[in-house]
């Protein structure tokens, strides 16, 4: 192994030249590429942060809109409930009114039937009274006298029976 100073000097000079050429190439071609790539990454990160802020804004906006929709739905449900209660009360009132009308109609019909039955009973009583009177008197009463007696009897009977009931 021959160690020569000359060889060492050439190697050092070659190494310095190599470093200079590599530094020149790095500064001329590689550094702008790395700088551009670094700027692109910074721009992309800034865009991502900007988009992230926009997404957060949209998310907040969606939550606000969702809350509005929920409140609107609650208001509509409340309104429908109140309206349903109102309709229920109206239907209930109408049904009550109709049932009262039907009850009153039934009472009138019962009263009419009662009056009809009383009239029928009075006629029967009058007829029976007439027959009993005819048999008692053993004579024949003409039709006008017969009618007057029946009417008087019915009137007297009606006055006493109605006042008692």
Backbone as ProteinMPNN parsed JSONL, in Angstrom:
{"seq_chain_A": "XXXXXXXXXXXXXXXXXXXXXXXXXXXXXXXXXXXXXXXXXXXXXXXXXXXXXXXXXXXXXXXXXXXXXXXXXXXXXXXXXXXXXXXXXXXXXXXXXXXXXXXXXXXXXXXXXXXXXXXXXXXXXXXXXXXXXXXXXXXXXXXXXXXXXXXXXXXXXXXXXXXXX", "coords_chain_A": {"N_chain_A": [[0.788, -1.145, 0.0], [0.769, 1.707, -0.978], [1.207, 4.818, -0.015], [0.346, 7.848, -1.097], [0.817, 11.24, -1.231], [0.116, 12.787, -3.245], [-1.801, 11.401, -4.61], [-3.753, 11.433, -2.731], [-4.3, 14.17, -2.664], [-5.323, 14.487, -5.226], [-7.632, 12.98, -5.006], [-9.0, 14.374, -3.029], [-9.431, 16.768, -4.345], [-10.97, 15.842, -6.485], [-13.143, 14.952, -5.015], [-14.089, 17.391, -3.959], [-14.761, 18.705, -6.323], [-16.734, 16.99, -7.202], [-18.601, 17.365, -5.165], [-19.148, 20.064, -5.599], [-20.258, 19.991, -8.208], [-22.442, 18.343, -7.734], [-23.767, 19.962, -5.841], [-24.295, 22.196, -7.417], [-26.038, 21.026, -9.348], [-28.029, 20.16, -7.631], [-28.96, 22.633, -6.595], [-29.777, 23.875, -8.957], [-31.667, 22.118, -10.255], [-32.926, 20.212, -8.54], [-33.566, 21.526, -6.106], [-35.561, 23.582, -6.829], [-37.605, 21.828, -7.573], [-38.103, 20.438, -5.172], [-38.809, 22.62, -3.611], [-41.107, 23.459, -4.98], [-42.699, 21.204, -4.631], [-42.912, 21.22, -1.862], [-44.27, 23.638, -1.498], [-46.636, 22.936, -2.847], [-47.574, 20.947, -1.149], [-47.985, 22.45, 1.183], [-49.969, 24.2, 0.223], [-51.952, 22.328, -0.367], [-52.458, 21.366, 2.216], [-53.403, 23.728, 3.363], [-55.694, 24.078, 1.807], [-57.075, 21.791, 2.589], [-57.534, 22.388, 5.289], [-59.142, 24.617, 4.924], [-61.321, 23.459, 3.584], [-62.086, 21.734, 5.593], [-62.945, 23.552, 7.51], [-65.111, 24.609, 6.095], [-66.706, 22.307, 5.91], [-67.249, 21.932, 8.623], [-68.729, 24.257, 9.038], [-70.913, 23.738, 7.321], [-71.83, 21.467, 8.604], [-72.642, 22.534, 11.057], [-74.597, 24.239, 10.082], [-76.36, 22.357, 9.02], [-77.14, 21.088, 11.379], [-78.476, 23.192, 12.615], [-80.54, 23.568, 10.78], [-81.766, 21.069, 10.964], [-82.637, 21.199, 13.619], [-84.5, 23.25, 13.327], [-86.34, 21.952, 11.672], [-87.139, 19.893, 13.382], [-88.331, 21.413, 15.424], [-90.356, 22.603, 13.952], [-91.805, 20.333, 13.226], [-92.6, 19.485, 15.769], [-94.238, 21.647, 16.428], [-96.223, 21.378, 14.465], [-97.261, 18.893, 15.19], [-98.219, 19.533, 17.719], [-100.127, 21.43, 16.991], [-101.835, 19.81, 15.452], [-102.681, 18.087, 17.45], [-104.087, 19.823, 19.145], [-106.045, 20.649, 17.355], [-107.238, 18.183, 16.848], [-108.266, 17.659, 19.391], [-110.103, 19.724, 19.541], [-111.842, 19.022, 17.434], [-112.717, 16.613, 18.446], [-114.141, 17.52, 20.689], [-116.119, 18.99, 19.397], [-117.44, 16.978, 17.95], [-118.257, 15.411, 20.06], [-119.985, 17.217, 21.348], [-121.911, 17.53, 19.324], [-122.86, 14.913, 19.194], [-123.938, 14.672, 21.75], [-125.915, 16.644, 21.62], [-127.49, 15.565, 19.587], [-128.259, 13.184, 20.817], [-129.776, 14.222, 22.897], [-131.82, 15.396, 21.415], [-132.937, 13.105, 20.254], [-133.799, 11.832, 22.576], [-135.662, 13.694, 23.498], [-137.482, 13.567, 21.39], [-138.287, 10.916, 21.667], [-139.534, 11.15, 24.157], [-141.66, 12.857, 23.487], [-143.016, 11.208, 21.686], [-143.686, 9.125, 23.405], [-145.364, 10.513, 25.134], [-147.393, 11.209, 23.318], [-148.314, 8.66, 22.644], [-149.196, 7.906, 25.145], [-151.244, 9.755, 25.55], [-152.888, 8.971, 23.465], [-153.498, 6.378, 24.278], [-154.827, 6.982, 26.676], [-157.011, 8.367, 25.639], [-158.201, 6.312, 24.218], [-158.811, 4.576, 26.333], [-160.62, 6.198, 27.69], [-162.66, 6.34, 25.798], [-163.401, 3.678, 25.761], [-164.227, 3.387, 28.417], [-166.314, 5.191, 28.382], [-167.976, 3.973, 26.534], [-168.519, 1.587, 27.872], [-169.722, 2.656, 30.125], [-171.949, 3.791, 28.974], [-173.253, 1.539, 28.064], [-173.757, 0.324, 30.499], [-175.392, 2.264, 31.663], [-177.515, 2.272, 29.866], [-178.508, -0.218, 30.302], [-179.263, 0.057, 32.927], [-181.21, 2.042, 32.854], [-182.906, 1.025, 31.104], [-183.89, 1.893, 28.781], [-183.866, 3.432, 25.559], [-181.469, 5.6, 24.327], [-181.32, 8.445, 22.378], [-179.138, 9.284, 19.614], [-177.833, 11.876, 19.696], [-178.164, 12.68, 22.352], [-176.837, 10.632, 23.491], [-174.252, 11.073, 22.551], [-173.697, 13.562, 23.765], [-173.711, 12.849, 26.449], [-171.527, 11.101, 26.515], [-169.402, 12.828, 25.778], [-169.473, 14.682, 27.89], [-168.936, 12.994, 30.003], [-166.365, 12.09, 29.269], [-164.973, 14.525, 29.338], [-165.216, 15.164, 32.062], [-163.946, 12.952, 33.139], [-161.382, 13.219, 32.004], [-160.502, 15.599, 33.179], [-160.25, 14.952, 35.874], [-158.483, 12.701, 35.843], [-156.132, 13.569, 34.562], [-155.24, 15.591, 36.236], [-154.578, 14.144, 38.491], [-152.399, 12.573, 37.62]], "CA_chain_A": [[0.0, 0.0, 0.0], [1.574, 2.874, -1.218], [0.424, 5.96, 0.394], [0.976, 8.988, -1.702], [0.177, 12.5, -0.933], [-0.359, 13.285, -4.515], [-3.045, 10.685, -4.848], [-4.694, 11.966, -1.749], [-4.662, 15.509, -3.099], [-6.225, 14.327, -6.371], [-8.903, 12.448, -4.495], [-9.672, 15.477, -2.319], [-9.854, 17.717, -5.371], [-12.085, 15.182, -7.175], [-14.288, 14.956, -4.098], [-14.585, 18.773, -3.878], [-15.392, 18.976, -7.613], [-17.969, 16.207, -7.192], [-19.512, 18.068, -4.251], [-19.536, 21.306, -6.272], [-21.155, 19.651, -9.316], [-23.687, 17.875, -7.125], [-24.418, 21.139, -5.235], [-24.834, 22.986, -8.514], [-27.188, 20.306, -9.881], [-29.074, 20.193, -6.601], [-29.524, 23.975, -6.539], [-30.391, 24.249, -10.225], [-32.79, 21.271, -10.657], [-33.607, 19.505, -7.461], [-34.11, 22.454, -5.111], [-36.857, 24.128, -7.258], [-38.592, 20.747, -7.534], [-38.445, 20.213, -3.763], [-39.524, 23.829, -3.173], [-42.44, 23.404, -5.577], [-43.403, 20.114, -3.952], [-43.187, 21.706, -0.507], [-45.343, 24.633, -1.635], [-47.858, 22.199, -3.19], [-48.049, 20.281, 0.071], [-48.515, 23.515, 2.052], [-51.223, 24.643, -0.386], [-52.923, 21.25, -0.18], [-52.831, 21.377, 3.631], [-54.242, 24.92, 3.579], [-56.989, 23.77, 1.193], [-57.74, 20.811, 3.446], [-58.023, 23.121, 6.465], [-60.248, 25.452, 4.464], [-62.448, 22.56, 3.349], [-62.504, 21.236, 6.895], [-63.733, 24.642, 8.11], [-66.373, 24.653, 5.351], [-67.486, 21.147, 6.328], [-67.742, 22.24, 9.968], [-69.798, 25.247, 8.856], [-72.063, 23.03, 6.765], [-72.329, 20.587, 9.654], [-73.378, 23.4, 11.988], [-75.782, 24.694, 9.357], [-77.278, 21.207, 8.955], [-77.71, 20.9, 12.716], [-79.454, 24.269, 12.822], [-81.687, 23.257, 9.91], [-82.413, 19.902, 11.565], [-83.359, 21.694, 14.802], [-85.669, 23.977, 12.828], [-87.299, 20.947, 11.19], [-87.691, 19.233, 14.568], [-89.244, 22.354, 16.078], [-91.517, 22.734, 13.078], [-92.581, 19.095, 13.361], [-93.246, 19.537, 17.086], [-95.324, 22.629, 16.348], [-97.293, 20.776, 13.665], [-97.88, 17.844, 16.016], [-98.984, 20.241, 18.757], [-101.282, 22.021, 16.322], [-102.738, 18.711, 15.098], [-103.26, 17.589, 18.698], [-105.097, 20.798, 19.568], [-107.143, 20.57, 16.388], [-107.909, 16.914, 17.111], [-109.059, 17.837, 20.616], [-111.231, 20.586, 19.19], [-112.771, 18.209, 16.634], [-113.299, 15.649, 19.381], [-115.135, 18.238, 21.487], [-117.236, 19.329, 18.511], [-118.175, 15.735, 17.68], [-118.885, 15.035, 21.326], [-121.11, 18.131, 21.517], [-122.945, 17.188, 18.347], [-123.451, 13.638, 19.605], [-124.762, 14.961, 22.927], [-127.083, 17.376, 21.141], [-128.32, 14.615, 18.846], [-128.875, 12.251, 21.769], [-130.829, 14.97, 23.593], [-132.93, 15.524, 20.479], [-133.584, 11.799, 20.163], [-134.476, 11.611, 23.852], [-136.847, 14.563, 23.507], [-138.418, 13.001, 20.423], [-138.85, 9.722, 22.3], [-140.467, 11.611, 25.198], [-142.866, 13.343, 22.816], [-143.737, 10.048, 21.161], [-144.271, 8.433, 24.565], [-146.492, 11.335, 25.592], [-148.466, 11.052, 22.34], [-148.867, 7.32, 22.823], [-149.91, 7.931, 26.422], [-152.495, 10.485, 25.318], [-153.7, 8.13, 22.611], [-153.995, 5.289, 25.118], [-155.823, 7.568, 27.585], [-158.214, 8.639, 24.851], [-158.802, 5.016, 23.943], [-159.387, 4.114, 27.593], [-161.794, 7.035, 27.95], [-163.721, 5.898, 24.903], [-163.864, 2.386, 26.246], [-164.98, 3.636, 29.654], [-167.564, 5.843, 27.992], [-168.821, 2.957, 25.914], [-168.982, 0.698, 28.936], [-170.657, 3.435, 30.962], [-173.185, 3.922, 28.209], [-173.933, 0.255, 28.096], [-174.27, 0.134, 31.858], [-176.482, 3.227, 31.84], [-178.639, 1.787, 29.064], [-179.112, -1.363, 30.98], [-179.907, 0.546, 34.146], [-182.396, 2.824, 32.538], [-183.718, 0.167, 30.251], [-184.502, 2.672, 27.722], [-182.937, 3.723, 24.491], [-181.131, 7.015, 24.263], [-181.031, 8.792, 20.985], [-177.705, 9.449, 19.317], [-177.32, 13.178, 20.14], [-178.099, 12.64, 23.808], [-175.768, 9.676, 23.755], [-172.986, 11.755, 22.28], [-173.507, 14.587, 24.793], [-173.366, 12.164, 27.689], [-170.155, 10.597, 26.368], [-168.481, 13.962, 25.807], [-169.456, 15.205, 29.255], [-168.25, 12.003, 30.825], [-164.936, 12.133, 28.895], [-164.427, 15.768, 29.866], [-165.096, 15.027, 33.518], [-162.92, 11.94, 33.393], [-160.098, 13.793, 31.612], [-160.093, 16.61, 34.151], [-159.85, 14.325, 37.127], [-157.338, 11.796, 35.644], [-154.93, 14.305, 34.185], [-154.762, 16.317, 37.397], [-153.997, 13.175, 39.414], [-151.142, 12.076, 37.063]], "C_chain_A": [[0.857, 1.244, 0.0], [0.737, 4.09, -0.917], [1.09, 7.19, -0.179], [0.122, 10.205, -1.446], [-0.441, 13.091, -2.189], [-1.716, 12.645, -4.815], [-4.131, 11.204, -3.906], [-5.166, 13.355, -2.168], [-5.611, 15.432, -4.276], [-7.622, 13.853, -5.915], [-9.69, 13.548, -3.772], [-10.208, 16.478, -3.328], [-11.052, 17.132, -6.121], [-13.35, 15.204, -6.307], [-14.904, 16.351, -4.009], [-15.304, 19.125, -5.171], [-16.741, 18.248, -7.667], [-19.019, 16.897, -6.305], [-20.0, 19.338, -4.924], [-20.529, 21.035, -7.387], [-22.504, 19.198, -8.755], [-24.456, 19.037, -6.484], [-25.047, 22.015, -6.302], [-26.1, 22.343, -9.075], [-28.371, 20.326, -8.887], [-29.765, 21.547, -6.578], [-30.268, 24.341, -7.818], [-31.655, 23.444, -10.506], [-33.608, 20.702, -9.487], [-34.248, 20.461, -6.442], [-35.423, 23.073, -5.588], [-37.972, 23.061, -7.22], [-39.076, 20.502, -6.095], [-39.24, 21.403, -3.227], [-40.948, 23.814, -3.703], [-43.287, 22.34, -4.878], [-43.802, 20.533, -2.531], [-44.32, 22.734, -0.534], [-46.676, 23.955, -1.978], [-48.451, 21.516, -1.958], [-48.643, 21.315, 1.03], [-49.858, 24.017, 1.534], [-52.311, 23.595, -0.175], [-53.387, 21.201, 1.281], [-53.732, 22.567, 3.952], [-55.64, 24.689, 2.997], [-57.777, 22.779, 2.05], [-58.307, 21.499, 4.682], [-59.219, 23.999, 6.099], [-61.502, 24.606, 4.24], [-62.993, 21.999, 4.659], [-63.36, 22.29, 7.601], [-65.091, 24.753, 7.416], [-67.289, 23.499, 5.766], [-68.053, 21.377, 7.725], [-68.884, 23.26, 9.904], [-71.065, 24.602, 8.322], [-72.69, 22.098, 7.805], [-73.16, 21.388, 10.655], [-74.678, 23.875, 11.353], [-76.835, 23.578, 9.266], [-77.926, 20.953, 10.308], [-78.763, 21.957, 13.007], [-80.717, 23.984, 12.016], [-82.48, 22.071, 10.469], [-83.211, 20.309, 12.807], [-84.612, 22.464, 14.39], [-86.755, 22.998, 12.379], [-87.946, 20.231, 12.367], [-88.7, 20.141, 15.262], [-90.513, 22.541, 15.262], [-92.413, 21.504, 13.195], [-93.301, 19.06, 14.708], [-94.425, 20.494, 17.064], [-96.502, 22.059, 15.56], [-98.027, 19.694, 14.459], [-98.739, 18.478, 17.089], [-100.263, 20.831, 18.164], [-102.31, 20.941, 15.978], [-103.416, 18.145, 16.346], [-104.36, 18.52, 19.181], [-106.306, 20.736, 18.647], [-107.943, 19.284, 16.585], [-108.782, 17.0, 18.354], [-110.295, 18.682, 20.339], [-112.291, 19.791, 18.419], [-113.468, 17.195, 17.532], [-114.404, 16.304, 20.195], [-116.361, 18.59, 20.638], [-118.093, 18.092, 18.255], [-118.915, 15.291, 18.937], [-120.116, 15.915, 21.589], [-122.259, 17.807, 20.581], [-123.647, 15.892, 18.742], [-124.372, 13.84, 20.811], [-126.049, 15.67, 22.518], [-128.04, 16.424, 20.421], [-129.005, 13.634, 19.803], [-129.984, 12.945, 22.562], [-132.059, 15.138, 22.699], [-133.692, 14.209, 20.349], [-134.362, 11.486, 21.439], [-135.746, 12.442, 23.931], [-137.904, 14.038, 22.547], [-139.092, 11.763, 21.008], [-139.856, 10.111, 23.384], [-141.772, 12.104, 24.578], [-143.702, 12.185, 22.288], [-144.398, 9.264, 22.294], [-145.495, 9.195, 25.068], [-147.673, 11.211, 24.636], [-149.136, 9.69, 22.484], [-149.68, 7.245, 24.114], [-151.261, 8.613, 26.251], [-153.452, 9.65, 24.466], [-154.324, 6.99, 23.43], [-155.058, 5.795, 26.09], [-157.131, 7.841, 26.846], [-158.96, 7.337, 24.568], [-159.484, 4.454, 25.199], [-160.655, 4.9, 27.91], [-162.981, 6.615, 27.076], [-164.307, 4.572, 25.375], [-164.705, 2.545, 27.515], [-166.337, 4.263, 29.329], [-168.525, 4.827, 27.387], [-169.385, 2.015, 26.971], [-169.986, 1.395, 29.857], [-172.008, 3.559, 30.271], [-173.97, 2.615, 28.255], [-174.547, 0.003, 29.479], [-175.452, 1.045, 32.121], [-177.709, 2.765, 31.077], [-179.333, 0.643, 29.773], [-179.818, -0.912, 32.25], [-181.224, 1.254, 33.829], [-183.387, 2.025, 31.719], [-184.476, 0.989, 29.226], [-183.446, 2.997, 26.694], [-182.721, 5.226, 24.416], [-180.832, 7.33, 22.797], [-179.556, 9.194, 20.825], [-177.163, 10.781, 19.822], [-177.21, 13.223, 21.652], [-176.959, 11.721, 24.224], [-174.402, 10.349, 23.604], [-172.702, 12.806, 23.351], [-173.092, 13.95, 26.106], [-171.912, 11.67, 27.646], [-169.162, 11.741, 26.473], [-168.368, 14.555, 27.204], [-168.674, 14.27, 30.159], [-166.733, 12.027, 30.555], [-164.297, 13.39, 29.442], [-164.22, 15.677, 31.371], [-163.985, 14.042, 33.866], [-161.524, 12.485, 33.089], [-159.6, 14.798, 32.62], [-159.596, 15.969, 35.434], [-158.612, 13.453, 36.946], [-156.06, 12.545, 35.355], [-154.365, 15.03, 35.384], [-154.11, 15.376, 38.414], [-152.652, 12.694, 38.927], [-150.203, 13.224, 36.942]], "O_chain_A": [[1.526, 1.643, 0.953], [-0.311, 4.325, -1.519], [2.214, 7.543, 0.177], [-1.109, 10.17, -1.452], [-1.43, 13.82, -2.129], [-2.655, 13.323, -5.23], [-5.286, 11.377, -4.295], [-6.349, 13.666, -2.025], [-6.58, 16.187, -4.352], [-8.645, 14.313, -6.421], [-10.912, 13.629, -3.901], [-11.322, 16.979, -3.176], [-12.033, 17.833, -6.369], [-14.458, 15.438, -6.79], [-16.128, 16.477, -3.987], [-16.348, 19.776, -5.135], [-17.747, 18.802, -8.11], [-20.188, 16.989, -6.677], [-21.184, 19.657, -4.821], [-21.527, 21.744, -7.518], [-23.561, 19.61, -9.232], [-25.682, 19.083, -6.581], [-26.161, 22.514, -6.145], [-27.114, 23.016, -9.258], [-29.531, 20.487, -9.267], [-30.993, 21.625, -6.546], [-31.28, 25.041, -7.768], [-32.643, 24.022, -10.959], [-34.839, 20.734, -9.493], [-35.36, 20.213, -5.975], [-36.367, 23.095, -4.798], [-39.118, 23.355, -6.881], [-40.272, 20.377, -5.833], [-40.212, 21.233, -2.491], [-41.89, 24.117, -2.971], [-44.458, 22.569, -4.576], [-44.902, 20.229, -2.069], [-45.219, 22.7, 0.306], [-47.723, 24.349, -1.464], [-49.666, 21.509, -1.756], [-49.694, 21.075, 1.624], [-50.783, 24.235, 2.316], [-53.449, 23.927, 0.155], [-54.574, 21.016, 1.551], [-54.696, 22.444, 4.708], [-56.644, 25.054, 3.609], [-58.989, 22.912, 2.215], [-59.44, 21.224, 5.079], [-60.181, 24.11, 6.86], [-62.599, 24.982, 4.65], [-64.199, 21.813, 4.815], [-64.376, 21.963, 8.215], [-66.109, 24.967, 8.075], [-68.492, 23.686, 5.951], [-69.213, 21.053, 7.984], [-69.876, 23.141, 10.623], [-72.162, 24.879, 8.807], [-73.911, 21.957, 7.878], [-74.248, 20.967, 11.049], [-75.724, 23.91, 12.0], [-78.033, 23.822, 9.415], [-79.114, 20.639, 10.384], [-79.815, 21.66, 13.574], [-81.83, 24.141, 12.517], [-83.711, 22.073, 10.449], [-84.323, 19.827, 13.022], [-85.658, 22.345, 15.027], [-87.936, 23.19, 12.668], [-89.152, 19.987, 12.363], [-89.786, 19.703, 15.641], [-91.61, 22.626, 15.813], [-93.637, 21.624, 13.255], [-94.463, 18.66, 14.788], [-95.486, 20.196, 17.612], [-97.654, 22.242, 15.952], [-99.252, 19.593, 14.406], [-99.855, 18.026, 17.349], [-101.337, 20.741, 18.758], [-103.509, 21.13, 16.185], [-104.587, 17.768, 16.303], [-105.435, 18.07, 19.577], [-107.449, 20.767, 19.103], [-109.171, 19.289, 16.501], [-109.898, 16.482, 18.376], [-111.386, 18.397, 20.834], [-113.482, 19.877, 18.716], [-114.666, 16.951, 17.393], [-115.475, 15.726, 20.377], [-117.497, 18.498, 21.105], [-119.32, 18.15, 18.334], [-120.062, 14.849, 18.871], [-121.163, 15.415, 22.003], [-123.424, 17.805, 20.979], [-124.869, 15.78, 18.642], [-125.451, 13.252, 20.883], [-127.132, 15.343, 23.002], [-129.253, 16.476, 20.626], [-130.175, 13.296, 19.628], [-131.01, 12.336, 22.865], [-133.194, 15.036, 23.165], [-134.922, 14.189, 20.336], [-135.462, 10.936, 21.38], [-136.785, 11.956, 24.377], [-139.094, 14.062, 22.86], [-140.301, 11.575, 20.869], [-140.905, 9.481, 23.517], [-142.857, 11.806, 25.079], [-144.926, 12.172, 22.419], [-145.529, 8.797, 22.158], [-146.525, 8.601, 25.386], [-148.82, 11.119, 25.074], [-150.362, 9.579, 22.452], [-150.726, 6.596, 24.162], [-152.285, 8.128, 26.733], [-154.659, 9.622, 24.708], [-155.508, 6.683, 23.295], [-156.07, 5.129, 26.309], [-158.217, 7.578, 27.363], [-160.185, 7.27, 24.666], [-160.593, 3.924, 25.129], [-161.651, 4.325, 28.349], [-164.123, 6.542, 27.528], [-165.522, 4.37, 25.388], [-165.754, 1.919, 27.663], [-167.361, 3.913, 29.916], [-169.72, 4.819, 27.685], [-170.572, 1.69, 26.965], [-170.965, 0.797, 30.303], [-173.061, 3.446, 30.897], [-175.184, 2.601, 28.459], [-175.68, -0.46, 29.608], [-176.424, 0.624, 32.747], [-178.826, 2.855, 31.585], [-180.559, 0.556, 29.831], [-180.867, -1.452, 32.602], [-182.229, 1.046, 34.509], [-184.575, 2.344, 31.669], [-185.629, 0.702, 28.905], [-182.252, 2.846, 26.953], [-183.668, 6.012, 24.439], [-180.176, 6.562, 22.093], [-178.845, 9.411, 21.806], [-176.056, 10.786, 20.36], [-176.237, 13.763, 22.178], [-176.223, 11.996, 25.172], [-173.521, 10.194, 24.45], [-171.562, 12.925, 23.8], [-172.212, 14.463, 26.797], [-171.169, 11.807, 28.618], [-168.17, 11.627, 27.194], [-167.27, 14.892, 27.647], [-167.857, 14.703, 30.972], [-165.926, 11.99, 31.484], [-163.183, 13.334, 29.963], [-163.173, 16.068, 31.889], [-163.189, 14.278, 34.775], [-160.585, 12.235, 33.845], [-158.402, 14.854, 32.897], [-158.608, 16.422, 36.01], [-157.748, 13.458, 37.823], [-155.002, 12.178, 35.865], [-153.147, 15.089, 35.552], [-153.186, 15.777, 39.122], [-151.793, 12.417, 39.765], [-149.07, 13.051, 36.493]]}, "name": "protein", "num_of_chains": 1, "seq": "XXXXXXXXXXXXXXXXXXXXXXXXXXXXXXXXXXXXXXXXXXXXXXXXXXXXXXXXXXXXXXXXXXXXXXXXXXXXXXXXXXXXXXXXXXXXXXXXXXXXXXXXXXXXXXXXXXXXXXXXXXXXXXXXXXXXXXXXXXXXXXXXXXXXXXXXXXXXXXXXXXXXX"}
